[in-house]
GROMACS .gro file of C-alpha atoms in nm:
model
  283
    1MET     CA    1  -6.103   1.301   3.637
    2ARG     CA    2  -6.002   0.935   3.655
    3LYS     CA    3  -6.064   0.770   3.989
    4LYS     CA    4  -5.788   0.579   4.155
    5SER     CA    5  -5.841   0.203   4.179
    6LYS     CA    6  -5.929   0.088   4.526
    7PHE     CA    7  -5.756  -0.248   4.473
    8GLN     CA    8  -5.382  -0.201   4.510
    9VAL     CA    9  -5.115  -0.466   4.577
   10LYS     CA   10  -4.796  -0.369   4.740
   11PRO     CA   11  -4.483  -0.451   4.535
   12LYS     CA   12  -4.333  -0.662   4.811
   13ILE     CA   13  -4.648  -0.879   4.827
   14LEU     CA   14  -4.653  -0.913   4.448
   15ILE     CA   15  -4.291  -1.021   4.436
   16PHE     CA   16  -4.354  -1.272   4.714
   17ILE     CA   17  -4.655  -1.419   4.531
   18LEU     CA   18  -4.459  -1.450   4.205
   19THR     CA   19  -4.166  -1.608   4.385
   20MET     CA   20  -4.392  -1.863   4.553
   21PHE     CA   21  -4.554  -1.937   4.217
   22CYS     CA   22  -4.218  -2.004   4.057
   23VAL     CA   23  -4.118  -2.229   4.347
   24PHE     CA   24  -4.447  -2.414   4.317
   25CYS     CA   25  -4.399  -2.466   3.943
   26LEU     CA   26  -4.045  -2.587   4.004
   27LEU     CA   27  -4.157  -2.839   4.264
   28LEU     CA   28  -4.445  -2.951   4.044
   29SER     CA   29  -4.215  -3.007   3.746
   30VAL     CA   30  -3.993  -3.227   3.964
   31ALA     CA   31  -4.285  -3.422   4.107
   32VAL     CA   32  -4.469  -3.451   3.772
   33PRO     CA   33  -4.212  -3.476   3.484
   34GLY     CA   34  -4.469  -3.420   3.211
   35PHE     CA   35  -4.602  -3.103   3.368
   36ALA     CA   36  -4.337  -2.874   3.213
   37LYS     CA   37  -4.366  -3.004   2.854
   38PRO     CA   38  -4.664  -2.786   2.753
   39VAL     CA   39  -4.497  -2.487   2.911
   40LYS     CA   40  -4.169  -2.565   2.733
   41SER     CA   41  -4.351  -2.608   2.403
   42ALA     CA   42  -4.532  -2.279   2.448
   43VAL     CA   43  -4.216  -2.102   2.548
   44SER     CA   44  -4.016  -2.256   2.260
   45VAL     CA   45  -4.268  -2.121   2.010
   46VAL     CA   46  -4.175  -1.773   2.122
   47VAL     CA   47  -3.816  -1.816   2.238
   48VAL     CA   48  -3.667  -2.026   1.953
   49PRO     CA   49  -3.752  -1.780   1.672
   50LEU     CA   50  -3.635  -1.498   1.895
   51GLN     CA   51  -3.313  -1.685   1.967
   52ASP     CA   52  -3.260  -1.757   1.595
   53GLY     CA   53  -3.314  -1.390   1.521
   54VAL     CA   54  -3.068  -1.287   1.790
   55ASN     CA   55  -2.814  -1.544   1.659
   56HIS     CA   56  -2.862  -1.418   1.304
   57ILE     CA   57  -2.813  -1.059   1.413
   58GLY     CA   58  -2.508  -1.162   1.616
   59SER     CA   59  -2.359  -1.347   1.318
   60TRP     CA   60  -2.427  -1.050   1.091
   61LEU     CA   61  -2.267  -0.809   1.337
   62THR     CA   62  -1.969  -1.044   1.375
   63SER     CA   63  -1.922  -1.069   0.998
   64LYS     CA   64  -1.945  -0.691   0.962
   65SER     CA   65  -1.697  -0.648   1.245
   66ASP     CA   66  -1.460  -0.897   1.080
   67ALA     CA   67  -1.502  -0.723   0.745
   68PHE     CA   68  -1.430  -0.386   0.905
   69LYS     CA   69  -1.121  -0.525   1.077
   70THR     CA   70  -1.010  -0.681   0.747
   71ALA     CA   71  -1.064  -0.351   0.562
   72GLN     CA   72  -0.867  -0.163   0.827
   73GLN     CA   73  -0.589  -0.421   0.808
   74LEU     CA   74  -0.583  -0.400   0.428
   75LYS     CA   75  -0.567  -0.019   0.445
   76LYS     CA   76  -0.279  -0.043   0.692
   77GLU     CA   77  -0.095  -0.298   0.476
   78ASN     CA   78  -0.162  -0.090   0.164
   79LYS     CA   79  -0.015   0.219   0.334
   80GLU     CA   80   0.288   0.020   0.449
   81LEU     CA   81   0.339  -0.113   0.094
   82LYS     CA   82   0.309   0.239  -0.051
   83ASP     CA   83   0.563   0.365   0.202
   84LYS     CA   84   0.798   0.080   0.107
   85VAL     CA   85   0.754   0.156  -0.265
   86THR     CA   86   0.823   0.526  -0.202
   87ASN     CA   87   1.135   0.442  -0.001
   88LEU     CA   88   1.254   0.201  -0.269
   89GLN     CA   89   1.196   0.463  -0.539
   90GLU     CA   90   1.393   0.718  -0.339
   91GLU     CA   91   1.674   0.468  -0.280
   92ASN     CA   92   1.675   0.374  -0.650
   93SER     CA   93   1.686   0.740  -0.752
   94LEU     CA   94   1.971   0.804  -0.506
   95LEU     CA   95   2.161   0.501  -0.634
   96SER     CA   96   2.112   0.617  -0.994
   97GLN     CA   97   2.239   0.964  -0.904
   98ASN     CA   98   2.536   0.817  -0.719
   99LYS     CA   99   2.612   0.588  -1.013
  100TYR     CA  100   2.591   0.880  -1.257
  101GLU     CA  101   2.807   1.099  -1.035
  102LEU     CA  102   3.058   0.816  -0.989
  103GLU     CA  103   3.076   0.771  -1.366
  104ARG     CA  104   3.138   1.144  -1.416
  105LEU     CA  105   3.409   1.143  -1.149
  106ARG     CA  106   3.567   0.836  -1.308
  107GLN     CA  107   3.575   1.015  -1.644
  108LEU     CA  108   3.731   1.321  -1.482
  109TYR     CA  109   3.990   1.101  -1.316
  110GLU     CA  110   4.077   0.936  -1.647
  111LEU     CA  111   4.097   1.279  -1.810
  112ASP     CA  112   4.324   1.395  -1.528
  113GLN     CA  113   4.551   1.099  -1.598
  114ASP     CA  114   4.550   1.169  -1.973
  115TYR     CA  115   4.677   1.521  -1.907
  116SER     CA  116   4.882   1.442  -1.597
  117HIS     CA  117   5.163   1.676  -1.711
  118PHE     CA  118   4.933   1.973  -1.639
  119LYS     CA  119   4.827   2.097  -1.295
  120LYS     CA  120   4.448   2.107  -1.270
  121VAL     CA  121   4.161   2.211  -1.044
  122GLY     CA  122   3.821   2.042  -1.057
  123ALA     CA  123   3.508   2.260  -1.071
  124SER     CA  124   3.132   2.226  -1.112
  125VAL     CA  125   2.912   2.424  -1.349
  126ILE     CA  126   2.679   2.656  -1.155
  127GLY     CA  127   2.531   2.865  -1.437
  128LYS     CA  128   2.510   2.899  -1.813
  129ASP     CA  129   2.390   3.121  -2.095
  130THR     CA  130   2.026   3.108  -2.201
  131THR     CA  131   2.088   2.884  -2.504
  132ASN     CA  132   2.066   2.505  -2.506
  133TRP     CA  133   2.442   2.490  -2.547
  134PHE     CA  134   2.724   2.549  -2.300
  135ASN     CA  135   2.891   2.820  -2.507
  136LEU     CA  136   2.919   3.055  -2.205
  137PHE     CA  137   2.897   2.917  -1.853
  138THR     CA  138   3.006   2.977  -1.492
  139ILE     CA  139   3.198   2.743  -1.260
  140ASN     CA  140   3.224   2.743  -0.880
  141LYS     CA  141   3.598   2.806  -0.855
  142GLY     CA  142   3.772   3.145  -0.880
  143SER     CA  143   4.082   3.341  -0.790
  144ASP     CA  144   4.078   3.204  -0.433
  145ASP     CA  145   4.133   2.860  -0.590
  146GLY     CA  146   4.411   2.974  -0.822
  147ILE     CA  147   4.193   3.028  -1.131
  148ALA     CA  148   4.299   3.307  -1.370
  149VAL     CA  149   4.193   3.448  -1.706
  150ASP     CA  150   4.315   3.251  -2.014
  151MET     CA  151   4.339   2.920  -1.831
  152ASN     CA  152   4.227   2.625  -2.046
  153VAL     CA  153   3.923   2.418  -1.948
  154ILE     CA  154   3.876   2.049  -2.034
  155CYS     CA  155   3.621   1.770  -1.985
  156ASP     CA  156   3.489   1.462  -2.171
  157GLY     CA  157   3.843   1.384  -2.279
  158GLY     CA  158   3.909   1.708  -2.460
  159LEU     CA  159   3.907   2.086  -2.486
  160VAL     CA  160   3.603   2.278  -2.363
  161GLY     CA  161   3.722   2.638  -2.380
  162ILE     CA  162   3.904   2.910  -2.191
  163VAL     CA  163   3.846   3.124  -1.880
  164TYR     CA  164   3.759   3.482  -1.976
  165ASP     CA  165   3.644   3.633  -1.644
  166VAL     CA  166   3.730   3.554  -1.281
  167GLY     CA  167   3.585   3.643  -0.940
  168LYS     CA  168   3.695   3.535  -0.593
  169ASN     CA  169   3.473   3.224  -0.591
  170TYR     CA  170   3.366   3.187  -0.953
  171ALA     CA  171   3.498   3.197  -1.308
  172LYS     CA  172   3.332   3.233  -1.649
  173VAL     CA  173   3.423   3.009  -1.939
  174ARG     CA  174   3.391   3.069  -2.313
  175SER     CA  175   3.372   2.735  -2.492
  176ILE     CA  176   3.512   2.666  -2.838
  177ILE     CA  177   3.160   2.648  -2.988
  178ASP     CA  178   3.093   3.015  -2.912
  179ASP     CA  179   3.076   3.244  -3.216
  180GLU     CA  180   3.365   3.453  -3.080
  181SER     CA  181   3.594   3.154  -3.025
  182GLY     CA  182   3.889   3.048  -3.243
  183VAL     CA  183   4.152   2.780  -3.177
  184SER     CA  184   4.471   2.704  -3.368
  185VAL     CA  185   4.487   2.328  -3.423
  186CYS     CA  186   4.698   2.065  -3.593
  187PHE     CA  187   4.655   1.703  -3.699
  188THR     CA  188   4.832   1.416  -3.528
  189ASN     CA  189   4.918   1.255  -3.860
  190ALA     CA  190   5.060   1.576  -4.014
  191THR     CA  191   5.241   1.895  -3.919
  192ASP     CA  192   4.985   2.115  -4.094
  193THR     CA  193   4.764   2.348  -3.896
  194GLY     CA  194   4.417   2.498  -3.920
  195ILE     CA  195   4.171   2.713  -3.727
  196VAL     CA  196   3.867   2.571  -3.547
  197SER     CA  197   3.603   2.842  -3.503
  198GLY     CA  198   3.279   2.842  -3.307
  199ASP     CA  199   2.943   2.845  -3.483
  200LEU     CA  200   2.626   2.808  -3.275
  201LYS     CA  201   2.420   2.732  -3.585
  202LEU     CA  202   2.656   2.463  -3.709
  203ILE     CA  203   2.687   2.301  -3.365
  204GLU     CA  204   2.313   2.228  -3.388
  205LYS     CA  205   2.420   1.965  -3.642
  206GLY     CA  206   2.700   1.851  -3.411
  207PHE     CA  207   2.997   2.006  -3.591
  208LEU     CA  208   3.249   2.293  -3.577
  209ASN     CA  209   3.416   2.478  -3.864
  210ILE     CA  210   3.779   2.419  -3.948
  211THR     CA  211   3.950   2.657  -4.192
  212ASP     CA  212   4.290   2.776  -4.316
  213ILE     CA  213   4.426   2.427  -4.382
  214PRO     CA  214   4.706   2.443  -4.642
  215LYS     CA  215   4.606   2.315  -4.985
  216GLY     CA  216   4.860   2.035  -4.987
  217ALA     CA  217   4.784   1.907  -4.638
  218LYS     CA  218   4.694   1.539  -4.631
  219VAL     CA  219   4.387   1.553  -4.410
  220SER     CA  220   4.104   1.302  -4.428
  221GLU     CA  221   3.790   1.197  -4.241
  222GLY     CA  222   3.855   1.065  -3.890
  223ASP     CA  223   4.192   1.234  -3.840
  224VAL     CA  224   4.258   1.349  -3.483
  225VAL     CA  225   4.255   1.726  -3.423
  226VAL     CA  226   4.448   1.873  -3.127
  227THR     CA  227   4.555   2.220  -3.016
  228SER     CA  228   4.874   2.333  -3.188
  229LYS     CA  229   5.195   2.472  -3.045
  230ILE     CA  230   5.146   2.803  -3.227
  231SER     CA  231   4.816   2.877  -3.049
  232ASP     CA  232   4.852   3.200  -2.852
  233LYS     CA  233   4.631   3.100  -2.556
  234PHE     CA  234   4.562   2.726  -2.579
  235LEU     CA  235   4.812   2.475  -2.448
  236PRO     CA  236   4.942   2.229  -2.708
  237GLY     CA  237   4.828   1.870  -2.754
  238ILE     CA  238   4.475   1.895  -2.608
  239LEU     CA  239   4.224   1.686  -2.803
  240VAL     CA  240   3.962   1.896  -2.984
  241GLY     CA  241   3.784   1.644  -3.205
  242TYR     CA  242   3.793   1.446  -3.528
  243VAL     CA  243   3.780   1.555  -3.892
  244ASN     CA  244   3.436   1.512  -4.045
  245LYS     CA  245   3.507   1.633  -4.396
  246VAL     CA  246   3.752   1.864  -4.577
  247SER     CA  247   3.741   2.017  -4.924
  248GLU     CA  248   3.944   2.268  -5.124
  249ASP     CA  249   3.839   2.633  -5.102
  250SER     CA  250   3.748   2.842  -5.403
  251ASN     CA  251   4.075   3.037  -5.371
  252GLU     CA  252   4.260   2.711  -5.449
  253LEU     CA  253   4.510   2.795  -5.174
  254THR     CA  254   4.347   2.648  -4.861
  255GLN     CA  255   4.109   2.378  -4.748
  256SER     CA  256   3.819   2.395  -4.503
  257GLY     CA  257   3.555   2.169  -4.360
  258THR     CA  258   3.402   2.051  -4.035
  259ILE     CA  259   3.511   1.853  -3.730
  260LEU     CA  260   3.320   1.650  -3.473
  261PRO     CA  261   3.408   1.785  -3.126
  262VAL     CA  262   3.491   1.528  -2.858
  263VAL     CA  263   3.306   1.723  -2.585
  264ASP     CA  264   2.926   1.703  -2.546
  265PHE     CA  265   2.849   2.076  -2.531
  266GLN     CA  266   2.486   2.016  -2.436
  267HIS     CA  267   2.569   1.836  -2.112
  268ILE     CA  268   2.856   1.972  -1.901
  269ASN     CA  269   2.847   1.924  -1.523
  270GLU     CA  270   3.207   1.912  -1.404
  271VAL     CA  271   3.527   2.037  -1.566
  272LEU     CA  272   3.899   2.050  -1.501
  273VAL     CA  273   4.074   2.386  -1.520
  274ILE     CA  274   4.440   2.367  -1.617
  275THR     CA  275   4.608   2.608  -1.378
  276GLU     CA  276   4.883   2.703  -1.621
  277ILE     CA  277   4.872   2.981  -1.879
  278LYS     CA  278   5.023   2.934  -2.224
  279GLU     CA  279   5.280   3.211  -2.176
  280THR     CA  280   5.422   3.044  -1.863
  281VAL     CA  281   5.468   2.700  -2.018
  282LYS     CA  282   5.818   2.629  -2.142
  283GLY     CA  283   5.908   2.412  -2.435
   0.00000   0.00000   0.00000
C-alpha cells in the first residue's frame, strides 16, 4: 500500500506563492528590460507554432463553414429556380391550352356565322367509340337542352353527322364516316346529285365514297359538295367536302368516286347541333 507523502502544501499557500512569483517577475522585467527576452524567446518557441496551428485550424474551419453556407445557398437558389421553371411550365401549358381553346371557340363562332339562318346549340364531346375515328360519339347536351333525334351536327366548317339517340343530359351522334351513314348531296356548280356513304376503311386514306352521280353530270376534282334539298334528314346547303376524283361506272349509267371531307374526323372536341329537324324546315 502506497504511503501518503508527509510534505503537503495547501492550495491557498501554493496560489499565493505563484502569485508572488508572477508579481516578482513582472517587477523584475520592468526594472531590468532584458530580463524577459530569454523567457519570451523560450515561450515563443512553443507558443508561435501553436498559434500558427490554431490559426490554420481556424482558417480551415472558416473556409469549410463558408463552403457549407455557399452549398446551402446554392441548394436554396437551385430549388427556387426549379420552382420558377415548374411555375413557368405550368403557365405556358395553361396559356397553350387557353390559346387552343380560344382558337376552337373562334372556329365555332365563325361556323355559327356561316350557318346563322339555323338555330344551334354548342356541345362538347364526352365519349366516343373504340376506334381512332369519331364515327360514333357522345356529347354533353340532351333533351333538357332541346336536342332531339335527327338533328344535324356540324363543326370544322361542315357536316359531322346526325343525332341518333338522346338522353336528358346527353346525345349520341352518328357521323357521316360511319359504315351505316348515307347523305344525299349536290354540287354547287351543278344541279346533279349523288350519295356520300361512310366507309371506315376508306377514311383511313382520308376520303369518303360518293356514288349515284348521273352519267352526264359535269363534276370534276375540287368541286364543292353540300347536302341536297332532297335529303330526307339532312338540312340543305351544309358543306360536306370537295370532290377528289370521279369516274364512270361499269353500268355506263352513273359515275362514282371519292370526296375529301371538310371535317377532321380524328379530332372533334366541340360541335354545334342545329336544333331544327328537316321535316320542320319550310322552303
